[in-house]
């Protein structure tokens, strides 16, 4: 039985309110999610300093842990309580403190909110264990040496990339590189070799992947190549594994960490950071604030403390590509697949012309149906993507034709056969399928527009003996579910992987010889300047899952608009052509990477109060210098959970100009006419 770790607790003295004359020193404390920084007294004999973890009491609440921002001798004019150091006397170093404060400042937030995101929920427990082990032999096992794996020789392009990257490990200051390699070109092998060389030099390595589902595959490759188990850090880890990783970080013992987005927030002083699939929007935090982006945070850390940042992708973000084109990043290319296999041929099926020729309601074209049958008959695997959850995308009234919307959100309800009801994808509310029409009360209805559950039934009706597994948000809600699905498919327990965009993200399945994309042009109507980039990335990345180990693979795009330039560029794997067009359009319209951009979202249950507040903010901000204000307009989804939302965009040449213009909105929203019942969300570099 594991030995129980005694919990430390705060001294009862912290609850007493004392005259400021009782202390010679004082400290400013960051408290997770607190609305402001609070002042506490520091006892004469205390060793508290900036970065110390301390016990404090806020009002009459339970004692909580805080982080010391500053220690000073300026006595306040009010009585204060005492801050008491945690028994471990743990102190986060200046690098950690500066990164936390920079993240809050750059991303239009405050340090207290940043601390809530930086610290794990179990930080008190980890510090208690850290305290119990001080002066003792660590219970963490030395990594077991694994059998050396046999690796194929490097390709000439991989060798050239490594020859240019390796000297950068020893260079001072910021170093950055973009490794632009086609799907299957062996970018991971370059990461492995570079990480091994960095570790051999005593350097620390952080490897980031965008999704939890990618960690098993990537960790297995790194562990096999390096000869020891590489520690993984992400939110779905078991409590013991997460605890062990955090203890290795607190004890400053970790040399390599592999994780998802939040791993960059840990107290791990890396010398090399690798962002695989750097284009992926999952590297951007959405909620809660601060809404940081791993790439920008990695750049800041590397500029401030000296590190090598390696970005890798087959479809780099426009920001990264432009940075490389401008000479700010070393640009390295891998133009051929590492296996010497050719990129798969892509065929386009014009569903607009096919519709009159096939049975109404069918999602699969005859071409894709036949290709699936042939692929499975040959003993191969297939991936089919439809980026739409549920069974039918809408339910319409049989009498008046009105679409049934969620009562709390301005969004059509989606029929989910799995849940036997109509689901709102924004608030999660489930309605009975036979809910009467909100407009006319008619109980009769029709289901229109197929989604992934319907496609699943259609495939199994066409190929009854197929072994199919579906991967979407509904089948991966439980911890470890995505990993199980991907592992089972990789082990050939299933012949078809049907999924939403989850299946397009960097997975390596050597037996996949067919990829089908149903609704290849879906999402093109979204009012977002990144829509084209996202679509090109999705199509290219999904197509790249096919033919990695065998010739003869094929990809089929089903689209209503085969002449769409984005589809045409993806059809020929023409990233450079797409990037040239996209950057030209963004330069003309002045969107990133040619400006800095921030989003303002304002929400309130009272639409009139919201509109008045938004107009007041617009009036004040329109007078600010060095920024361009767009909006307010109703949000794309104007109501979510009975809260109305409006949206602004702020453009400027620099982030500092945006921060200056939005300072009052962040710290003193009432000065801009924003009442307390209006929520304001600020997002620098929205994705």
PDB file of N, CA and C in Angstrom, residues 371-460:
ATOM      1  N   UNK A 371     -14.732   2.673 -54.172  1.00  0.00           N
ATOM      2  CA  UNK A 371     -13.345   2.725 -53.687  1.00  0.00           C
ATOM      3  C   UNK A 371     -13.222   2.100 -52.308  1.00  0.00           C
ATOM      4  N   UNK A 372     -14.211   2.324 -51.453  1.00  0.00           N
ATOM      5  CA  UNK A 372     -14.195   1.702 -50.124  1.00  0.00           C
ATOM      6  C   UNK A 372     -14.242   0.180 -50.237  1.00  0.00           C
ATOM      7  N   UNK A 373     -15.130  -0.309 -51.063  1.00  0.00           N
ATOM      8  CA  UNK A 373     -15.250  -1.761 -51.240  1.00  0.00           C
ATOM      9  C   UNK A 373     -13.940  -2.365 -51.734  1.00  0.00           C
ATOM     10  N   UNK A 374     -13.353  -1.743 -52.746  1.00  0.00           N
ATOM     11  CA  UNK A 374     -12.095  -2.251 -53.306  1.00  0.00           C
ATOM     12  C   UNK A 374     -10.969  -2.204 -52.280  1.00  0.00           C
ATOM     13  N   UNK A 375     -10.888  -1.114 -51.560  1.00  0.00           N
ATOM     14  CA  UNK A 375      -9.834  -0.951 -50.554  1.00  0.00           C
ATOM     15  C   UNK A 375      -9.896  -2.055 -49.517  1.00  0.00           C
ATOM     16  N   UNK A 376     -11.087  -2.335 -49.025  1.00  0.00           N
ATOM     17  CA  UNK A 376     -11.234  -3.356 -47.983  1.00  0.00           C
ATOM     18  C   UNK A 376     -11.021  -4.758 -48.541  1.00  0.00           C
ATOM     19  N   UNK A 377     -11.455  -4.990 -49.782  1.00  0.00           N
ATOM     20  CA  UNK A 377     -11.231  -6.298 -50.400  1.00  0.00           C
ATOM     21  C   UNK A 377      -9.749  -6.603 -50.550  1.00  0.00           C
ATOM     22  N   UNK A 378      -8.940  -5.557 -50.725  1.00  0.00           N
ATOM     23  CA  UNK A 378      -7.494  -5.732 -50.873  1.00  0.00           C
ATOM     24  C   UNK A 378      -6.782  -5.829 -49.527  1.00  0.00           C
ATOM     25  N   UNK A 379      -7.541  -5.802 -48.437  1.00  0.00           N
ATOM     26  CA  UNK A 379      -6.957  -5.956 -47.109  1.00  0.00           C
ATOM     27  C   UNK A 379      -6.377  -4.688 -46.531  1.00  0.00           C
ATOM     28  N   UNK A 380      -6.739  -3.554 -47.101  1.00  0.00           N
ATOM     29  CA  UNK A 380      -6.222  -2.276 -46.619  1.00  0.00           C
ATOM     30  C   UNK A 380      -7.242  -1.574 -45.716  1.00  0.00           C
ATOM     31  N   UNK A 381      -6.839  -0.437 -45.193  1.00  0.00           N
ATOM     32  CA  UNK A 381      -7.705   0.361 -44.328  1.00  0.00           C
ATOM     33  C   UNK A 381      -8.068   1.671 -45.016  1.00  0.00           C
ATOM     34  N   UNK A 382      -9.138   2.291 -44.502  1.00  0.00           N
ATOM     35  CA  UNK A 382      -9.613   3.557 -45.077  1.00  0.00           C
ATOM     36  C   UNK A 382      -9.988   4.518 -43.959  1.00  0.00           C
ATOM     37  N   UNK A 383      -9.843   5.805 -44.261  1.00  0.00           N
ATOM     38  CA  UNK A 383     -10.311   6.874 -43.373  1.00  0.00           C
ATOM     39  C   UNK A 383     -11.342   7.687 -44.143  1.00  0.00           C
ATOM     40  N   UNK A 384     -12.475   7.931 -43.509  1.00  0.00           N
ATOM     41  CA  UNK A 384     -13.511   8.771 -44.105  1.00  0.00           C
ATOM     42  C   UNK A 384     -13.794   9.918 -43.145  1.00  0.00           C
ATOM     43  N   UNK A 385     -13.766  11.133 -43.667  1.00  0.00           N
ATOM     44  CA  UNK A 385     -13.979  12.316 -42.840  1.00  0.00           C
ATOM     45  C   UNK A 385     -15.258  13.029 -43.238  1.00  0.00           C
ATOM     46  N   UNK A 386     -16.075  13.326 -42.235  1.00  0.00           N
ATOM     47  CA  UNK A 386     -17.219  14.219 -42.402  1.00  0.00           C
ATOM     48  C   UNK A 386     -17.228  15.097 -41.163  1.00  0.00           C
ATOM     49  N   UNK A 387     -16.953  16.359 -41.349  1.00  0.00           N
ATOM     50  CA  UNK A 387     -16.756  17.251 -40.208  1.00  0.00           C
ATOM     51  C   UNK A 387     -18.092  17.817 -39.711  1.00  0.00           C
ATOM     52  N   UNK A 388     -18.992  16.893 -39.361  1.00  0.00           N
ATOM     53  CA  UNK A 388     -20.307  17.312 -38.875  1.00  0.00           C
ATOM     54  C   UNK A 388     -20.840  16.235 -37.929  1.00  0.00           C
ATOM     55  N   UNK A 389     -21.005  16.590 -36.653  1.00  0.00           N
ATOM     56  CA  UNK A 389     -21.498  15.641 -35.648  1.00  0.00           C
ATOM     57  C   UNK A 389     -22.995  15.385 -35.821  1.00  0.00           C
ATOM     58  N   UNK A 390     -23.435  14.254 -35.252  1.00  0.00           N
ATOM     59  CA  UNK A 390     -24.846  13.941 -35.219  1.00  0.00           C
ATOM     60  C   UNK A 390     -25.304  13.068 -36.374  1.00  0.00           C
ATOM     61  N   UNK A 391     -26.645  12.930 -36.505  1.00  0.00           N
ATOM     62  CA  UNK A 391     -27.232  12.119 -37.572  1.00  0.00           C
ATOM     63  C   UNK A 391     -27.767  13.007 -38.694  1.00  0.00           C
ATOM     64  N   UNK A 392     -28.541  14.026 -38.315  1.00  0.00           N
ATOM     65  CA  UNK A 392     -29.048  15.005 -39.288  1.00  0.00           C
ATOM     66  C   UNK A 392     -28.770  16.394 -38.754  1.00  0.00           C
ATOM     67  N   UNK A 393     -28.380  17.303 -39.629  1.00  0.00           N
ATOM     68  CA  UNK A 393     -27.898  18.602 -39.155  1.00  0.00           C
ATOM     69  C   UNK A 393     -29.012  19.561 -38.767  1.00  0.00           C
ATOM     70  N   UNK A 394     -30.275  19.244 -39.098  1.00  0.00           N
ATOM     71  CA  UNK A 394     -31.378  20.137 -38.720  1.00  0.00           C
ATOM     72  C   UNK A 394     -32.691  19.370 -38.749  1.00  0.00           C
ATOM     73  N   UNK A 395     -33.668  19.906 -37.989  1.00  0.00           N
ATOM     74  CA  UNK A 395     -35.028  19.369 -38.011  1.00  0.00           C
ATOM     75  C   UNK A 395     -35.967  20.490 -38.406  1.00  0.00           C
ATOM     76  N   UNK A 396     -36.727  20.295 -39.478  1.00  0.00           N
ATOM     77  CA  UNK A 396     -37.609  21.346 -39.973  1.00  0.00           C
ATOM     78  C   UNK A 396     -39.059  20.920 -39.836  1.00  0.00           C
ATOM     79  N   UNK A 397     -39.922  21.902 -39.691  1.00  0.00           N
ATOM     80  CA  UNK A 397     -41.354  21.665 -39.545  1.00  0.00           C
ATOM     81  C   UNK A 397     -41.944  21.206 -40.879  1.00  0.00           C
ATOM     82  N   UNK A 398     -42.747  20.147 -40.820  1.00  0.00           N
ATOM     83  CA  UNK A 398     -43.366  19.628 -42.048  1.00  0.00           C
ATOM     84  C   UNK A 398     -44.453  20.556 -42.575  1.00  0.00           C
ATOM     85  N   UNK A 399     -44.939  21.446 -41.709  1.00  0.00           N
ATOM     86  CA  UNK A 399     -46.028  22.339 -42.113  1.00  0.00           C
ATOM     87  C   UNK A 399     -45.504  23.690 -42.607  1.00  0.00           C
ATOM     88  N   UNK A 400     -44.788  24.419 -41.723  1.00  0.00           N
ATOM     89  CA  UNK A 400     -44.355  25.774 -42.092  1.00  0.00           C
ATOM     90  C   UNK A 400     -42.901  25.842 -42.554  1.00  0.00           C
ATOM     91  N   UNK A 401     -42.140  24.767 -42.376  1.00  0.00           N
ATOM     92  CA  UNK A 401     -40.754  24.727 -42.853  1.00  0.00           C
ATOM     93  C   UNK A 401     -39.741  25.383 -41.944  1.00  0.00           C
ATOM     94  N   UNK A 402     -40.167  25.813 -40.747  1.00  0.00           N
ATOM     95  CA  UNK A 402     -39.238  26.478 -39.826  1.00  0.00           C
ATOM     96  C   UNK A 402     -38.251  25.473 -39.241  1.00  0.00           C
ATOM     97  N   UNK A 403     -37.005  25.909 -39.084  1.00  0.00           N
ATOM     98  CA  UNK A 403     -35.975  25.081 -38.448  1.00  0.00           C
ATOM     99  C   UNK A 403     -36.082  25.226 -36.935  1.00  0.00           C
ATOM    100  N   UNK A 404     -36.005  24.116 -36.234  1.00  0.00           N
ATOM    101  CA  UNK A 404     -36.122  24.147 -34.777  1.00  0.00           C
ATOM    102  C   UNK A 404     -34.784  24.563 -34.164  1.00  0.00           C
ATOM    103  N   UNK A 405     -34.833  25.629 -33.362  1.00  0.00           N
ATOM    104  CA  UNK A 405     -33.635  26.155 -32.705  1.00  0.00           C
ATOM    105  C   UNK A 405     -33.669  25.850 -31.211  1.00  0.00           C
ATOM    106  N   UNK A 406     -32.504  25.885 -30.599  1.00  0.00           N
ATOM    107  CA  UNK A 406     -32.409  25.790 -29.146  1.00  0.00           C
ATOM    108  C   UNK A 406     -33.072  27.024 -28.538  1.00  0.00           C
ATOM    109  N   UNK A 407     -33.834  26.829 -27.460  1.00  0.00           N
ATOM    110  CA  UNK A 407     -34.515  27.950 -26.811  1.00  0.00           C
ATOM    111  C   UNK A 407     -33.527  28.909 -26.155  1.00  0.00           C
ATOM    112  N   UNK A 408     -32.366  28.395 -25.778  1.00  0.00           N
ATOM    113  CA  UNK A 408     -31.389  29.212 -25.057  1.00  0.00           C
ATOM    114  C   UNK A 408     -30.275  29.736 -25.948  1.00  0.00           C
ATOM    115  N   UNK A 409     -30.154  29.184 -27.140  1.00  0.00           N
ATOM    116  CA  UNK A 409     -29.069  29.573 -28.048  1.00  0.00           C
ATOM    117  C   UNK A 409     -29.647  29.770 -29.457  1.00  0.00           C
ATOM    118  N   UNK A 410     -29.128  30.728 -30.151  1.00  0.00           N
ATOM    119  CA  UNK A 410     -29.603  30.980 -31.517  1.00  0.00           C
ATOM    120  C   UNK A 410     -28.853  30.050 -32.467  1.00  0.00           C
ATOM    121  N   UNK A 411     -29.193  28.761 -32.381  1.00  0.00           N
ATOM    122  CA  UNK A 411     -28.482  27.768 -33.181  1.00  0.00           C
ATOM    123  C   UNK A 411     -29.438  26.618 -33.485  1.00  0.00           C
ATOM    124  N   UNK A 412     -29.461  26.104 -34.721  1.00  0.00           N
ATOM    125  CA  UNK A 412     -30.332  24.965 -35.026  1.00  0.00           C
ATOM    126  C   UNK A 412     -29.940  23.730 -34.218  1.00  0.00           C
ATOM    127  N   UNK A 413     -30.955  22.976 -33.802  1.00  0.00           N
ATOM    128  CA  UNK A 413     -30.709  21.728 -33.076  1.00  0.00           C
ATOM    129  C   UNK A 413     -30.311  20.627 -34.052  1.00  0.00           C
ATOM    130  N   UNK A 414     -29.442  19.748 -33.592  1.00  0.00           N
ATOM    131  CA  UNK A 414     -28.923  18.661 -34.428  1.00  0.00           C
ATOM    132  C   UNK A 414     -29.448  17.334 -33.880  1.00  0.00           C
ATOM    133  N   UNK A 415     -30.007  16.512 -34.760  1.00  0.00           N
ATOM    134  CA  UNK A 415     -30.503  15.208 -34.318  1.00  0.00           C
ATOM    135  C   UNK A 415     -29.333  14.249 -34.126  1.00  0.00           C
ATOM    136  N   UNK A 416     -29.234  13.705 -32.914  1.00  0.00           N
ATOM    137  CA  UNK A 416     -28.223  12.702 -32.576  1.00  0.00           C
ATOM    138  C   UNK A 416     -28.935  11.385 -32.286  1.00  0.00           C
ATOM    139  N   UNK A 417     -28.758  10.424 -33.141  1.00  0.00           N
ATOM    140  CA  UNK A 417     -29.385   9.117 -32.928  1.00  0.00           C
ATOM    141  C   UNK A 417     -28.815   8.450 -31.680  1.00  0.00           C
ATOM    142  N   UNK A 418     -27.525   8.667 -31.446  1.00  0.00           N
ATOM    143  CA  UNK A 418     -26.862   8.084 -30.278  1.00  0.00           C
ATOM    144  C   UNK A 418     -27.533   8.538 -28.980  1.00  0.00           C
ATOM    145  N   UNK A 419     -27.990   9.796 -28.947  1.00  0.00           N
ATOM    146  CA  UNK A 419     -28.631  10.345 -27.745  1.00  0.00           C
ATOM    147  C   UNK A 419     -30.158  10.321 -27.841  1.00  0.00           C
ATOM    148  N   UNK A 420     -30.677   9.858 -28.980  1.00  0.00           N
ATOM    149  CA  UNK A 420     -32.126   9.784 -29.200  1.00  0.00           C
ATOM    150  C   UNK A 420     -32.809  11.121 -28.940  1.00  0.00           C
ATOM    151  N   UNK A 421     -32.243  12.166 -29.488  1.00  0.00           N
ATOM    152  CA  UNK A 421     -32.836  13.483 -29.297  1.00  0.00           C
ATOM    153  C   UNK A 421     -32.139  14.543 -30.118  1.00  0.00           C
ATOM    154  N   UNK A 422     -32.614  15.778 -29.938  1.00  0.00           N
ATOM    155  CA  UNK A 422     -32.067  16.934 -30.644  1.00  0.00           C
ATOM    156  C   UNK A 422     -31.118  17.658 -29.699  1.00  0.00           C
ATOM    157  N   UNK A 423     -29.872  17.798 -30.111  1.00  0.00           N
ATOM    158  CA  UNK A 423     -28.842  18.327 -29.228  1.00  0.00           C
ATOM    159  C   UNK A 423     -28.399  19.714 -29.680  1.00  0.00           C
ATOM    160  N   UNK A 424     -28.257  20.621 -28.705  1.00  0.00           N
ATOM    161  CA  UNK A 424     -27.640  21.915 -28.985  1.00  0.00           C
ATOM    162  C   UNK A 424     -26.136  21.769 -28.782  1.00  0.00           C
ATOM    163  N   UNK A 425     -25.365  22.083 -29.803  1.00  0.00           N
ATOM    164  CA  UNK A 425     -23.918  21.912 -29.733  1.00  0.00           C
ATOM    165  C   UNK A 425     -23.227  23.020 -28.952  1.00  0.00           C
ATOM    166  N   UNK A 426     -23.993  23.987 -28.460  1.00  0.00           N
ATOM    167  CA  UNK A 426     -23.378  25.083 -27.707  1.00  0.00           C
ATOM    168  C   UNK A 426     -23.640  24.984 -26.208  1.00  0.00           C
ATOM    169  N   UNK A 427     -24.866  24.662 -25.815  1.00  0.00           N
ATOM    170  CA  UNK A 427     -25.137  24.549 -24.377  1.00  0.00           C
ATOM    171  C   UNK A 427     -25.291  23.106 -23.924  1.00  0.00           C
ATOM    172  N   UNK A 428     -25.418  22.178 -24.875  1.00  0.00           N
ATOM    173  CA  UNK A 428     -25.512  20.765 -24.531  1.00  0.00           C
ATOM    174  C   UNK A 428     -26.903  20.301 -24.154  1.00  0.00           C
ATOM    175  N   UNK A 429     -27.909  21.170 -24.272  1.00  0.00           N
ATOM    176  CA  UNK A 429     -29.274  20.784 -23.903  1.00  0.00           C
ATOM    177  C   UNK A 429     -29.836  19.805 -24.924  1.00  0.00           C
ATOM    178  N   UNK A 430     -30.523  18.767 -24.411  1.00  0.00           N
ATOM    179  CA  UNK A 430     -31.088  17.732 -25.274  1.00  0.00           C
ATOM    180  C   UNK A 430     -32.613  17.861 -25.285  1.00  0.00           C
ATOM    181  N   UNK A 431     -33.199  17.935 -26.477  1.00  0.00           N
ATOM    182  CA  UNK A 431     -34.642  18.074 -26.645  1.00  0.00           C
ATOM    183  C   UNK A 431     -35.200  16.771 -27.225  1.00  0.00           C
ATOM    184  N   UNK A 432     -36.464  16.426 -26.873  1.00  0.00           N
ATOM    185  CA  UNK A 432     -37.100  15.263 -27.515  1.00  0.00           C
ATOM    186  C   UNK A 432     -37.209  15.476 -29.019  1.00  0.00           C
ATOM    187  N   UNK A 433     -37.108  14.401 -29.762  1.00  0.00           N
ATOM    188  CA  UNK A 433     -37.172  14.500 -31.218  1.00  0.00           C
ATOM    189  C   UNK A 433     -38.517  15.054 -31.687  1.00  0.00           C
ATOM    190  N   UNK A 434     -39.598  14.737 -30.963  1.00  0.00           N
ATOM    191  CA  UNK A 434     -40.939  15.167 -31.381  1.00  0.00           C
ATOM    192  C   UNK A 434     -41.360  16.506 -30.774  1.00  0.00           C
ATOM    193  N   UNK A 435     -40.400  17.336 -30.369  1.00  0.00           N
ATOM    194  CA  UNK A 435     -40.716  18.672 -29.857  1.00  0.00           C
ATOM    195  C   UNK A 435     -41.534  19.443 -30.898  1.00  0.00           C
ATOM    196  N   UNK A 436     -42.691  20.014 -30.506  1.00  0.00           N
ATOM    197  CA  UNK A 436     -43.512  20.750 -31.487  1.00  0.00           C
ATOM    198  C   UNK A 436     -42.764  21.954 -32.060  1.00  0.00           C
ATOM    199  N   UNK A 437     -43.150  22.340 -33.251  1.00  0.00           N
ATOM    200  CA  UNK A 437     -42.548  23.505 -33.908  1.00  0.00           C
ATOM    201  C   UNK A 437     -42.773  24.753 -33.055  1.00  0.00           C
ATOM    202  N   UNK A 438     -41.731  25.527 -32.864  1.00  0.00           N
ATOM    203  CA  UNK A 438     -41.828  26.736 -32.038  1.00  0.00           C
ATOM    204  C   UNK A 438     -42.641  27.820 -32.723  1.00  0.00           C
ATOM    205  N   UNK A 439     -42.762  27.750 -34.056  1.00  0.00           N
ATOM    206  CA  UNK A 439     -43.480  28.795 -34.789  1.00  0.00           C
ATOM    207  C   UNK A 439     -44.976  28.513 -34.918  1.00  0.00           C
ATOM    208  N   UNK A 440     -45.315  27.270 -35.285  1.00  0.00           N
ATOM    209  CA  UNK A 440     -46.729  26.966 -35.546  1.00  0.00           C
ATOM    210  C   UNK A 440     -47.298  25.864 -34.667  1.00  0.00           C
ATOM    211  N   UNK A 441     -46.447  25.195 -33.889  1.00  0.00           N
ATOM    212  CA  UNK A 441     -46.922  24.149 -32.985  1.00  0.00           C
ATOM    213  C   UNK A 441     -47.136  22.802 -33.630  1.00  0.00           C
ATOM    214  N   UNK A 442     -46.872  22.684 -34.916  1.00  0.00           N
ATOM    215  CA  UNK A 442     -47.077  21.407 -35.617  1.00  0.00           C
ATOM    216  C   UNK A 442     -46.127  20.341 -35.073  1.00  0.00           C
ATOM    217  N   UNK A 443     -46.632  19.134 -34.776  1.00  0.00           N
ATOM    218  CA  UNK A 443     -45.758  18.079 -34.245  1.00  0.00           C
ATOM    219  C   UNK A 443     -45.010  17.302 -35.328  1.00  0.00           C
ATOM    220  N   UNK A 444     -45.387  17.485 -36.581  1.00  0.00           N
ATOM    221  CA  UNK A 444     -44.758  16.734 -37.676  1.00  0.00           C
ATOM    222  C   UNK A 444     -43.482  17.436 -38.142  1.00  0.00           C
ATOM    223  N   UNK A 445     -42.521  16.650 -38.569  1.00  0.00           N
ATOM    224  CA  UNK A 445     -41.214  17.220 -38.908  1.00  0.00           C
ATOM    225  C   UNK A 445     -40.505  16.380 -39.959  1.00  0.00           C
ATOM    226  N   UNK A 446     -39.444  16.950 -40.483  1.00  0.00           N
ATOM    227  CA  UNK A 446     -38.537  16.242 -41.381  1.00  0.00           C
ATOM    228  C   UNK A 446     -37.105  16.498 -40.923  1.00  0.00           C
ATOM    229  N   UNK A 447     -36.267  15.499 -41.088  1.00  0.00           N
ATOM    230  CA  UNK A 447     -34.841  15.639 -40.779  1.00  0.00           C
ATOM    231  C   UNK A 447     -34.105  15.912 -42.083  1.00  0.00           C
ATOM    232  N   UNK A 448     -33.295  16.948 -42.095  1.00  0.00           N
ATOM    233  CA  UNK A 448     -32.604  17.323 -43.335  1.00  0.00           C
ATOM    234  C   UNK A 448     -31.095  17.394 -43.089  1.00  0.00           C
ATOM    235  N   UNK A 449     -30.340  17.073 -44.124  1.00  0.00           N
ATOM    236  CA  UNK A 449     -28.884  17.195 -44.046  1.00  0.00           C
ATOM    237  C   UNK A 449     -28.255  16.073 -43.255  1.00  0.00           C
ATOM    238  N   UNK A 450     -27.484  15.266 -43.905  1.00  0.00           N
ATOM    239  CA  UNK A 450     -26.841  14.141 -43.220  1.00  0.00           C
ATOM    240  C   UNK A 450     -25.610  14.554 -42.450  1.00  0.00           C
ATOM    241  N   UNK A 451     -25.322  13.816 -41.371  1.00  0.00           N
ATOM    242  CA  UNK A 451     -24.114  14.033 -40.574  1.00  0.00           C
ATOM    243  C   UNK A 451     -23.443  12.681 -40.334  1.00  0.00           C
ATOM    244  N   UNK A 452     -22.486  12.661 -39.418  1.00  0.00           N
ATOM    245  CA  UNK A 452     -21.570  11.516 -39.355  1.00  0.00           C
ATOM    246  C   UNK A 452     -22.243  10.219 -38.909  1.00  0.00           C
ATOM    247  N   UNK A 453     -23.245  10.294 -38.030  1.00  0.00           N
ATOM    248  CA  UNK A 453     -23.932   9.068 -37.616  1.00  0.00           C
ATOM    249  C   UNK A 453     -24.690   8.444 -38.788  1.00  0.00           C
ATOM    250  N   UNK A 454     -25.283   9.275 -39.617  1.00  0.00           N
ATOM    251  CA  UNK A 454     -25.984   8.768 -40.797  1.00  0.00           C
ATOM    252  C   UNK A 454     -24.996   8.147 -41.778  1.00  0.00           C
ATOM    253  N   UNK A 455     -23.845   8.795 -41.936  1.00  0.00           N
ATOM    254  CA  UNK A 455     -22.815   8.255 -42.828  1.00  0.00           C
ATOM    255  C   UNK A 455     -22.330   6.901 -42.322  1.00  0.00           C
ATOM    256  N   UNK A 456     -22.231   6.747 -41.012  1.00  0.00           N
ATOM    257  CA  UNK A 456     -21.827   5.467 -40.421  1.00  0.00           C
ATOM    258  C   UNK A 456     -22.806   4.362 -40.826  1.00  0.00           C
ATOM    259  N   UNK A 457     -24.109   4.645 -40.702  1.00  0.00           N
ATOM    260  CA  UNK A 457     -25.118   3.653 -41.099  1.00  0.00           C
ATOM    261  C   UNK A 457     -25.026   3.341 -42.586  1.00  0.00           C
ATOM    262  N   UNK A 458     -24.827   4.375 -43.391  1.00  0.00           N
ATOM    263  CA  UNK A 458     -24.788   4.191 -44.844  1.00  0.00           C
ATOM    264  C   UNK A 458     -23.616   3.304 -45.259  1.00  0.00           C
ATOM    265  N   UNK A 459     -22.465   3.521 -44.644  1.00  0.00           N
ATOM    266  CA  UNK A 459     -21.286   2.707 -44.982  1.00  0.00           C
ATOM    267  C   UNK A 459     -21.518   1.249 -44.602  1.00  0.00           C
ATOM    268  N   UNK A 460     -22.075   1.028 -43.415  1.00  0.00           N
ATOM    269  CA  UNK A 460     -22.285  -0.348 -42.950  1.00  0.00           C
ATOM    270  C   UNK A 460     -23.391  -1.047 -43.734  1.00  0.00           C
TER     271      UNK A 460
END
